[in-house]
mmCIF file of C-alpha atoms in Angstrom:
data_model
loop_
_atom_site.group_PDB
_atom_site.id
_atom_site.type_symbol
_atom_site.label_atom_id
_atom_site.label_comp_id
_atom_site.label_asym_id
_atom_site.label_seq_id
_atom_site.Cartn_x
_atom_site.Cartn_y
_atom_site.Cartn_z
ATOM 1 C CA MET A 1 0.000 0.000 0.000
ATOM 2 C CA PHE A 2 2.849 2.369 0.838
ATOM 3 C CA PHE A 3 4.434 1.859 -2.591
ATOM 4 C CA LEU A 4 1.114 2.324 -4.374
ATOM 5 C CA SER A 5 0.556 5.567 -2.498
ATOM 6 C CA ALA A 6 4.040 6.773 -3.381
ATOM 7 C CA ILE A 7 3.485 6.008 -7.089
ATOM 8 C CA LYS A 8 0.128 7.788 -7.034
ATOM 9 C CA LEU A 9 1.697 10.854 -5.391
ATOM 10 C CA LEU A 10 4.491 10.952 -7.972
ATOM 11 C CA LYS A 11 1.955 10.882 -10.815
ATOM 12 C CA GLU A 12 0.094 13.774 -9.232
ATOM 13 C CA ILE A 13 3.302 15.793 -9.058
ATOM 14 C CA MET A 14 4.652 15.290 -12.597
ATOM 15 C CA GLN A 15 5.668 12.858 -15.325
ATOM 16 C CA ARG A 16 9.322 11.814 -15.574
ATOM 17 C CA ILE A 17 10.011 11.468 -19.291
ATOM 18 C CA ASP A 18 12.952 10.604 -21.544
ATOM 19 C CA ALA A 19 14.297 13.341 -23.810
ATOM 20 C CA SER A 20 13.391 11.522 -27.043
ATOM 21 C CA LYS A 21 9.806 10.922 -25.877
ATOM 22 C CA LEU A 22 9.413 14.541 -24.804
ATOM 23 C CA MET A 23 10.577 15.672 -28.238
ATOM 24 C CA LEU A 24 7.989 13.458 -29.954
ATOM 25 C CA ASN A 25 5.326 14.794 -27.589
ATOM 26 C CA LEU A 26 6.183 18.413 -28.431
ATOM 27 C CA ILE A 27 6.502 17.784 -32.175
ATOM 28 C CA ALA A 28 3.066 16.124 -32.357
ATOM 29 C CA ASP A 29 -0.020 18.212 -33.060
ATOM 30 C CA ASP A 30 -2.006 19.282 -30.002
ATOM 31 C CA LYS A 31 -5.381 17.537 -29.956
ATOM 32 C CA SER A 32 -6.811 20.384 -27.901
ATOM 33 C CA ALA A 33 -5.621 23.571 -26.220
ATOM 34 C CA MET A 34 -3.660 22.744 -23.078
ATOM 35 C CA ILE A 35 -0.710 23.737 -20.918
ATOM 36 C CA LYS A 36 2.534 21.768 -21.108
ATOM 37 C CA VAL A 37 5.100 22.477 -18.401
ATOM 38 C CA ILE A 38 8.636 21.357 -19.275
ATOM 39 C CA LEU A 39 11.152 21.164 -16.443
ATOM 40 C CA SER A 40 14.556 20.834 -18.091
ATOM 41 C CA GLU A 41 17.928 22.529 -18.376
ATOM 42 C CA ASN A 42 18.099 21.964 -22.137
ATOM 43 C CA SER A 43 16.955 24.711 -24.530
ATOM 44 C CA ILE A 44 16.267 22.270 -27.376
ATOM 45 C CA TYR A 45 12.657 21.806 -26.254
ATOM 46 C CA LYS A 46 11.946 25.525 -26.418
ATOM 47 C CA LYS A 47 13.548 25.615 -29.878
ATOM 48 C CA ILE A 48 11.288 22.773 -31.049
ATOM 49 C CA VAL A 49 8.154 24.485 -29.736
ATOM 50 C CA ASP A 50 9.144 27.905 -31.106
ATOM 51 C CA GLU A 51 9.729 26.532 -34.610
ATOM 52 C CA LYS A 52 6.619 24.327 -34.488
ATOM 53 C CA ILE A 53 4.372 27.288 -33.663
ATOM 54 C CA PHE A 54 5.955 29.403 -36.393
ATOM 55 C CA LEU A 55 5.422 26.645 -38.993
ATOM 56 C CA GLU A 56 1.779 26.271 -37.948
ATOM 57 C CA SER A 57 0.860 29.950 -38.054
ATOM 58 C CA GLN A 58 3.723 31.747 -39.830
ATOM 59 C CA LYS A 59 3.903 33.910 -36.715
ATOM 60 C CA SER A 60 6.211 33.838 -33.711
ATOM 61 C CA PRO A 61 4.565 32.636 -30.478
ATOM 62 C CA GLN A 62 3.519 35.039 -27.780
ATOM 63 C CA PHE A 63 6.525 35.171 -25.472
ATOM 64 C CA PHE A 64 6.520 35.887 -21.731
ATOM 65 C CA SER A 65 9.659 35.771 -19.604
ATOM 66 C CA GLY A 66 10.981 36.699 -16.171
ATOM 67 C CA LYS A 67 9.371 37.327 -12.794
ATOM 68 C CA ASN A 68 6.154 38.728 -14.324
ATOM 69 C CA ALA A 69 5.831 36.022 -16.990
ATOM 70 C CA ILE A 70 2.754 34.318 -15.509
ATOM 71 C CA VAL A 71 0.940 37.594 -14.769
ATOM 72 C CA GLU A 72 1.567 38.834 -18.320
ATOM 73 C CA TYR A 73 0.457 35.504 -19.788
ATOM 74 C CA MET A 74 -2.695 35.585 -17.659
ATOM 75 C CA GLU A 75 -3.576 39.040 -18.955
ATOM 76 C CA TYR A 76 -3.110 37.814 -22.519
ATOM 77 C CA ALA A 77 -5.162 34.643 -21.961
ATOM 78 C CA ALA A 78 -7.926 36.544 -20.134
ATOM 79 C CA ALA A 79 -8.337 38.936 -23.070
ATOM 80 C CA GLY A 80 -9.700 36.014 -25.059
ATOM 81 C CA SER A 81 -10.488 36.312 -28.750
ATOM 82 C CA LEU A 82 -12.675 39.398 -28.421
ATOM 83 C CA PHE A 83 -10.056 41.579 -30.073
ATOM 84 C CA PHE A 84 -7.662 39.104 -31.728
ATOM 85 C CA ALA A 85 -7.137 35.433 -32.481
ATOM 86 C CA GLN A 86 -5.054 34.042 -29.665
ATOM 87 C CA GLN A 87 -1.626 32.747 -30.589
ATOM 88 C CA LYS A 88 0.075 29.861 -28.784
ATOM 89 C CA SER A 89 2.349 31.077 -25.999
ATOM 90 C CA ILE A 90 5.766 30.353 -24.545
ATOM 91 C CA VAL A 91 6.175 31.211 -20.869
ATOM 92 C CA VAL A 92 9.715 31.119 -19.452
ATOM 93 C CA LEU A 93 9.749 31.101 -15.649
ATOM 94 C CA PRO A 94 12.584 32.672 -13.612
ATOM 95 C CA GLU A 95 15.697 30.599 -12.888
ATOM 96 C CA LYS A 96 14.774 30.459 -9.204
ATOM 97 C CA MET A 97 11.503 30.570 -7.296
ATOM 98 C CA THR A 98 10.585 29.695 -3.712
ATOM 99 C CA ALA A 99 7.593 27.572 -2.714
ATOM 100 C CA LYS A 100 6.022 30.685 -1.184
ATOM 101 C CA GLN A 101 6.414 32.633 -4.433
ATOM 102 C CA TRP A 102 4.908 29.731 -6.383
ATOM 103 C CA GLU A 103 1.873 29.728 -4.094
ATOM 104 C CA GLU A 104 1.266 33.341 -5.170
ATOM 105 C CA GLU A 105 1.687 32.418 -8.843
ATOM 106 C CA LYS A 106 -0.851 29.601 -8.434
ATOM 107 C CA LYS A 107 -3.478 32.172 -7.479
ATOM 108 C CA GLN A 108 -2.973 33.729 -10.916
ATOM 109 C CA ILE A 109 -3.214 30.347 -12.652
ATOM 110 C CA LYS A 110 -6.571 29.648 -10.982
ATOM 111 C CA ARG A 111 -7.950 32.641 -12.906
ATOM 112 C CA LEU A 112 -7.292 30.971 -16.263
ATOM 113 C CA PRO A 113 -10.378 30.935 -18.494
ATOM 114 C CA VAL A 114 -11.709 27.435 -19.136
ATOM 115 C CA PRO A 115 -11.575 25.974 -21.722
ATOM 116 C CA LEU A 116 -8.302 27.421 -22.992
ATOM 117 C CA GLU A 117 -8.422 29.077 -26.402
ATOM 118 C CA SER A 118 -4.816 28.254 -27.276
ATOM 119 C CA SER A 119 -2.012 26.115 -25.906
ATOM 120 C CA ALA A 120 0.797 27.422 -23.711
ATOM 121 C CA TYR A 121 4.211 25.959 -23.041
ATOM 122 C CA PHE A 122 5.858 26.742 -19.704
ATOM 123 C CA PHE A 123 9.623 26.256 -19.379
ATOM 124 C CA ALA A 124 11.503 26.104 -16.078
ATOM 125 C CA PRO A 125 14.655 24.500 -14.602
ATOM 126 C CA VAL A 126 14.445 21.030 -13.036
ATOM 127 C CA SER A 127 14.704 22.639 -9.567
ATOM 128 C CA TYR A 128 10.987 23.457 -9.943
ATOM 129 C CA ARG A 129 10.261 19.732 -9.456
ATOM 130 C CA ASN A 130 10.111 20.423 -5.733
ATOM 131 C CA ILE A 131 7.305 22.972 -5.949
ATOM 132 C CA ILE A 132 5.210 22.359 -9.106
ATOM 133 C CA LYS A 133 2.420 19.778 -9.318
ATOM 134 C CA GLU A 134 0.132 18.913 -12.219
ATOM 135 C CA THR A 135 -2.873 19.770 -10.073
ATOM 136 C CA ASP A 136 -1.577 23.370 -9.863
ATOM 137 C CA PHE A 137 -2.854 23.798 -13.416
ATOM 138 C CA GLN A 138 -6.459 22.767 -12.755
ATOM 139 C CA ASN A 139 -6.119 19.619 -14.896
ATOM 140 C CA LEU A 140 -5.517 21.818 -17.934
ATOM 141 C CA GLY A 141 -2.218 20.202 -18.772
ATOM 142 C CA CYS A 142 0.811 18.114 -17.858
ATOM 143 C CA VAL A 143 4.123 18.667 -16.099
ATOM 144 C CA TYR A 144 7.116 16.898 -17.658
ATOM 145 C CA LEU A 145 10.395 16.406 -15.796
ATOM 146 C CA CYS A 146 13.251 15.704 -18.196
ATOM 147 C CA TYR A 147 16.913 15.279 -17.287
ATOM 148 C CA GLU A 148 19.777 15.171 -19.800
ATOM 149 C CA PRO A 149 19.573 11.969 -21.899
ATOM 150 C CA ASN A 150 21.748 8.944 -21.146
ATOM 151 C CA ASP A 151 23.851 7.419 -23.954
ATOM 152 C CA LEU A 152 21.020 5.258 -25.326
ATOM 153 C CA ASP A 153 18.399 7.989 -25.245
ATOM 154 C CA LEU A 154 20.890 10.479 -26.708
ATOM 155 C CA TYR A 155 20.949 8.514 -29.971
ATOM 156 C CA LYS A 156 17.136 8.314 -29.997
ATOM 157 C CA SER A 157 16.943 12.066 -29.362
ATOM 158 C CA VAL A 158 19.334 12.951 -32.188
ATOM 159 C CA GLU A 159 17.461 10.615 -34.554
ATOM 160 C CA THR A 160 14.216 12.351 -33.571
ATOM 161 C CA LEU A 161 15.755 15.741 -34.350
ATOM 162 C CA ALA A 162 16.993 14.523 -37.750
ATOM 163 C CA CYS A 163 13.548 13.194 -38.647
ATOM 164 C CA ARG A 164 12.028 16.652 -38.045
ATOM 165 C CA TYR A 165 13.440 17.619 -41.443
ATOM 166 C CA SER A 166 11.694 16.375 -44.575
ATOM 167 C CA SER A 167 14.724 15.435 -46.675
ATOM 168 C CA LEU A 168 16.448 13.688 -43.751
ATOM 169 C CA SER A 169 13.355 11.769 -42.641
ATOM 170 C CA LYS A 170 13.219 10.116 -46.104
ATOM 171 C CA LYS A 171 16.606 8.465 -45.586
ATOM 172 C CA SER A 172 16.845 4.784 -44.674
ATOM 173 C CA LYS A 173 17.000 3.661 -41.052
ATOM 174 C CA ASN A 174 20.707 2.863 -41.382
ATOM 175 C CA GLU A 175 21.441 6.256 -42.967
ATOM 176 C CA ILE A 176 19.645 8.087 -40.158
ATOM 177 C CA MET A 177 21.529 5.997 -37.590
ATOM 178 C CA GLU A 178 24.864 6.836 -39.238
ATOM 179 C CA LEU A 179 23.904 10.511 -39.437
ATOM 180 C CA SER A 180 23.058 10.507 -35.712
ATOM 181 C CA HIS A 181 26.403 8.923 -34.817
ATOM 182 C CA LEU A 182 28.249 11.569 -36.851
ATOM 183 C CA ALA A 183 26.317 14.391 -35.188
ATOM 184 C CA ILE A 184 26.978 13.081 -31.668
ATOM 185 C CA GLU A 185 30.685 12.597 -32.369
ATOM 186 C CA THR A 186 31.003 16.034 -33.968
ATOM 187 C CA TYR A 187 29.029 18.027 -31.415
ATOM 188 C CA SER A 188 29.627 15.950 -28.269
ATOM 189 C CA GLY A 189 25.941 15.318 -27.729
ATOM 190 C CA ASP A 190 24.992 19.014 -27.861
ATOM 191 C CA LEU A 191 21.379 18.710 -29.082
ATOM 192 C CA ILE A 192 21.101 22.365 -30.101
ATOM 193 C CA ALA A 193 24.243 22.111 -32.250
ATOM 194 C CA CYS A 194 23.045 18.821 -33.825
ATOM 195 C CA ASP A 195 19.688 20.366 -34.691
ATOM 196 C CA ILE A 196 21.279 23.483 -36.198
ATOM 197 C CA HIS A 197 23.473 21.257 -38.393
ATOM 198 C CA PHE A 198 20.477 19.201 -39.562
ATOM 199 C CA ALA A 199 18.632 22.426 -40.393
ATOM 200 C CA LEU A 200 21.582 23.551 -42.515
ATOM 201 C CA MET A 201 21.547 20.209 -44.374
ATOM 202 C CA GLU A 202 17.815 20.594 -45.028
ATOM 203 C CA LYS A 203 18.202 24.177 -46.206
ATOM 204 C CA THR A 204 21.190 23.635 -48.523
ATOM 205 C CA GLY A 205 20.833 20.008 -49.599
ATOM 206 C CA MET A 206 24.381 19.321 -48.383
ATOM 207 C CA THR A 207 25.563 16.043 -46.927
ATOM 208 C CA PHE A 208 26.695 16.031 -43.290
ATOM 209 C CA SER A 209 30.387 16.371 -44.190
ATOM 210 C CA GLU A 210 29.701 19.030 -46.843
ATOM 211 C CA ALA A 211 27.791 21.131 -44.323
ATOM 212 C CA LEU A 212 30.655 20.713 -41.878
ATOM 213 C CA VAL A 213 33.572 21.294 -44.273
ATOM 214 C CA GLY A 214 31.934 23.666 -46.722
ATOM 215 C CA ASN A 215 30.684 26.035 -44.039
ATOM 216 C CA PRO A 216 32.616 25.215 -40.870
ATOM 217 C CA GLU A 217 31.613 28.393 -38.973
ATOM 218 C CA VAL A 218 27.916 28.814 -39.525
ATOM 219 C CA ASN A 219 26.128 28.117 -36.249
ATOM 220 C CA GLY A 220 25.898 28.945 -32.577
ATOM 221 C CA PHE A 221 28.087 26.012 -31.640
ATOM 222 C CA HIS A 222 31.083 27.776 -33.176
ATOM 223 C CA VAL A 223 30.186 31.093 -31.559
ATOM 224 C CA ALA A 224 30.200 29.252 -28.208
ATOM 225 C CA GLU A 225 33.644 27.908 -29.103
ATOM 226 C CA ALA A 226 34.857 31.497 -29.649
ATOM 227 C CA ILE A 227 33.441 32.479 -26.244
ATOM 228 C CA SER A 228 35.262 29.574 -24.580
ATOM 229 C CA LYS A 229 38.523 30.969 -25.987
ATOM 230 C CA GLY A 230 37.697 34.519 -24.872
ATOM 231 C CA ASP A 231 38.530 35.683 -28.424
ATOM 232 C CA ILE A 232 36.307 38.686 -29.229
ATOM 233 C CA PHE A 233 37.669 39.005 -32.767
ATOM 234 C CA LEU A 234 36.882 35.360 -33.524
ATOM 235 C CA LEU A 235 33.443 35.852 -31.933
ATOM 236 C CA GLU A 236 32.711 38.822 -34.211
ATOM 237 C CA LEU A 237 33.845 36.824 -37.250
ATOM 238 C CA ARG A 238 31.674 33.825 -36.335
ATOM 239 C CA MET A 239 28.607 36.038 -35.830
ATOM 240 C CA SER A 240 29.195 37.624 -39.233
ATOM 241 C CA GLN A 241 29.493 34.192 -40.837
ATOM 242 C CA CYS A 242 26.282 33.049 -39.144
ATOM 243 C CA GLU A 243 24.490 36.037 -40.657
ATOM 244 C CA SER A 244 25.926 35.315 -44.118
ATOM 245 C CA CYS A 245 24.758 31.706 -43.922
ATOM 246 C CA GLY A 246 21.239 32.651 -42.839
ATOM 247 C CA GLU A 247 21.524 31.330 -39.283
ATOM 248 C CA GLU A 248 19.052 33.217 -37.096
ATOM 249 C CA ALA A 249 20.558 35.254 -34.264
ATOM 250 C CA SER A 250 17.990 33.771 -31.865
ATOM 251 C CA SER A 251 19.194 30.224 -32.715
ATOM 252 C CA VAL A 252 22.795 31.293 -32.124
ATOM 253 C CA PHE A 253 21.816 32.746 -28.764
ATOM 254 C CA MET A 254 19.989 29.567 -27.693
ATOM 255 C CA ALA A 255 23.133 27.540 -28.459
ATOM 256 C CA ILE A 256 25.197 29.926 -26.322
ATOM 257 C CA VAL A 257 22.710 29.678 -23.436
ATOM 258 C CA TYR A 258 22.863 25.890 -23.549
ATOM 259 C CA PHE A 259 26.667 25.867 -23.583
ATOM 260 C CA LEU A 260 26.983 28.318 -20.677
ATOM 261 C CA LYS A 261 24.488 26.290 -18.629
ATOM 262 C CA GLN A 262 26.797 23.300 -19.086
ATOM 263 C CA VAL A 263 29.689 25.445 -17.834
ATOM 264 C CA CYS A 264 27.623 26.424 -14.761
ATOM 265 C CA PHE A 265 26.768 22.796 -13.940
ATOM 266 C CA VAL A 266 30.418 21.741 -14.086
ATOM 267 C CA MET A 267 31.534 24.712 -11.948
ATOM 268 C CA LYS A 268 28.870 23.924 -9.340
ATOM 269 C CA ASN A 269 29.790 20.234 -9.202
ATOM 270 C CA LEU A 270 33.493 21.086 -9.086
ATOM 271 C CA GLU A 271 32.882 23.186 -5.966
ATOM 272 C CA GLU A 272 31.126 20.232 -4.326
ATOM 273 C CA THR A 273 33.474 17.432 -5.396
ATOM 274 C CA LYS A 274 36.819 19.281 -5.670
ATOM 275 C CA ASN A 275 37.562 16.880 -8.551
ATOM 276 C CA LEU A 276 37.250 17.969 -12.189
ATOM 277 C CA ARG A 277 36.732 14.491 -13.600
ATOM 278 C CA THR A 278 33.975 13.747 -11.086
ATOM 279 C CA ALA A 279 32.404 17.150 -11.807
ATOM 280 C CA PHE A 280 32.180 16.312 -15.525
ATOM 281 C CA GLU A 281 30.671 12.910 -14.734
ATOM 282 C CA LYS A 282 28.046 14.388 -12.382
ATOM 283 C CA SER A 283 27.179 16.973 -15.059
ATOM 284 C CA PHE A 284 26.800 14.262 -17.743
ATOM 285 C CA ILE A 285 29.285 16.011 -20.049
ATOM 286 C CA PRO A 286 30.673 13.685 -22.790
ATOM 287 C CA PHE A 287 34.462 13.527 -23.019
ATOM 288 C CA PRO A 288 34.790 15.384 -26.376
ATOM 289 C CA ALA A 289 33.033 18.448 -24.930
ATOM 290 C CA GLN A 290 35.071 18.611 -21.738
ATOM 291 C CA ALA A 291 38.078 20.473 -23.179
ATOM 292 C CA ARG A 292 35.871 23.284 -24.489
ATOM 293 C CA ILE A 293 34.092 23.670 -21.146
ATOM 294 C CA GLN A 294 37.390 23.566 -19.260
ATOM 295 C CA LYS A 295 38.694 26.424 -21.444
ATOM 296 C CA ALA A 296 35.525 28.435 -20.761
ATOM 297 C CA MET A 297 35.950 27.948 -17.000
ATOM 298 C CA GLN A 298 39.339 29.656 -17.246
ATOM 299 C CA ILE A 299 37.782 32.648 -19.044
ATOM 300 C CA LEU A 300 34.435 33.018 -17.273
ATOM 301 C CA ASP A 301 33.910 33.433 -13.547
ATOM 302 C CA LYS A 302 30.680 33.363 -11.515
ATOM 303 C CA GLU A 303 30.193 37.113 -11.895
ATOM 304 C CA LYS A 304 30.411 36.951 -15.695
ATOM 305 C CA LEU A 305 27.979 34.049 -15.862
ATOM 306 C CA THR A 306 25.548 35.761 -13.484
ATOM 307 C CA GLN A 307 25.636 38.900 -15.642
ATOM 308 C CA PHE A 308 24.854 36.810 -18.727
ATOM 309 C CA PHE A 309 21.862 34.960 -17.283
ATOM 310 C CA ILE A 310 20.371 38.105 -15.734
ATOM 311 C CA ALA A 311 20.432 39.752 -19.167
ATOM 312 C CA ALA A 312 19.424 36.625 -21.138
ATOM 313 C CA PRO A 313 15.584 37.024 -21.003
ATOM 314 C CA LYS A 314 15.759 40.627 -22.257
ATOM 315 C CA ILE A 315 18.224 39.681 -24.993
ATOM 316 C CA GLU A 316 16.020 36.825 -26.184
ATOM 317 C CA LEU A 317 12.977 39.099 -26.300
ATOM 318 C CA TYR A 318 14.931 41.780 -28.210
ATOM 319 C CA LEU A 319 16.116 39.238 -30.784
ATOM 320 C CA ARG A 320 12.503 38.356 -31.541
ATOM 321 C CA THR A 321 11.420 41.898 -32.341
ATOM 322 C CA GLN A 322 14.355 43.831 -33.789
ATOM 323 C CA LYS A 323 16.325 44.009 -37.047
ATOM 324 C CA ASN A 324 20.122 43.781 -37.513
ATOM 325 C CA THR A 325 20.153 41.325 -34.622
ATOM 326 C CA HIS A 326 23.431 39.602 -35.531
ATOM 327 C CA LYS A 327 25.466 42.803 -35.237
ATOM 328 C CA TRP A 328 23.599 43.798 -32.080
ATOM 329 C CA LEU A 329 24.097 40.400 -30.432
ATOM 330 C CA SER A 330 27.762 40.403 -31.446
ATOM 331 C CA ALA A 331 28.262 43.808 -29.810
ATOM 332 C CA GLU A 332 26.460 42.681 -26.631
ATOM 333 C CA LEU A 333 28.560 39.509 -26.342
ATOM 334 C CA ILE A 334 31.797 41.395 -26.947
ATOM 335 C CA ALA A 335 30.899 43.985 -24.292
ATOM 336 C CA TRP A 336 30.075 41.163 -21.880
ATOM 337 C CA LEU A 337 33.346 39.304 -22.530
ATOM 338 C CA SER A 338 35.563 42.404 -22.445
#
């Protein structure tokens, strides 16, 4: 009876889900308007949702971020379709929130109009697992807890990303498997970088190696590499090349956010373990990516990283609404590194 009660309680709190299954869930069409809460440290899920909504409506999703994200979303949802057709929304919760603060936010959520007119996707770190329950959302949706994929699920996840693209999904099972292996080896399991590379293949018709050799500096992964070296001139060059190759500034920024989160995890675990190898293992960082992160740890301290993540929500919002974003983002990153 005790174990049955424990299982029932866990189901009420949230669903633990593998990365590959969460991707399939988010890629699939919504049968009805609902709220999906994704607790994860990986930005790939937000990228999938953002691009899915844009493909469906040819419009960017409504975007709410920071400490007032839920209040602003509530105001949007409460306005209904009296004055406009409601667009699907992305709600990014703050990096940290106490149980007491969440109790206040729940009061706002209880005001949600039922039934929902459009879906909303809430994104928060895994630390929210201690305070968020599915029942907080009045049975209007689901809460998914997703940690970084293990080796087996990593391959499934990369295959799922590849199959998002029409030309790649038509390849044979063996070809997709080989493509996934190449992507994991090249990008050390960085799902954002793998997805950006697949998108380039889809856009240009290149093979994997052609996309890598023909345009070796065309995505956010290489901008992150420049940051890890602390080389502002290389950073400016990579941003310019991204612009020339048609890589969106927002995609570049998401790759940088993902990389710097990895750096933060390793630094935190290094403080606890006092052993670099153990810190990498606890952070689930594959060996090929460790050298890059180690270089970044020599360049970036806690203060620099704190400055970045405080500014990140405003930067992401700006990139969605402004022009000449590559040059602007390049200038912001250079000022931050200098």
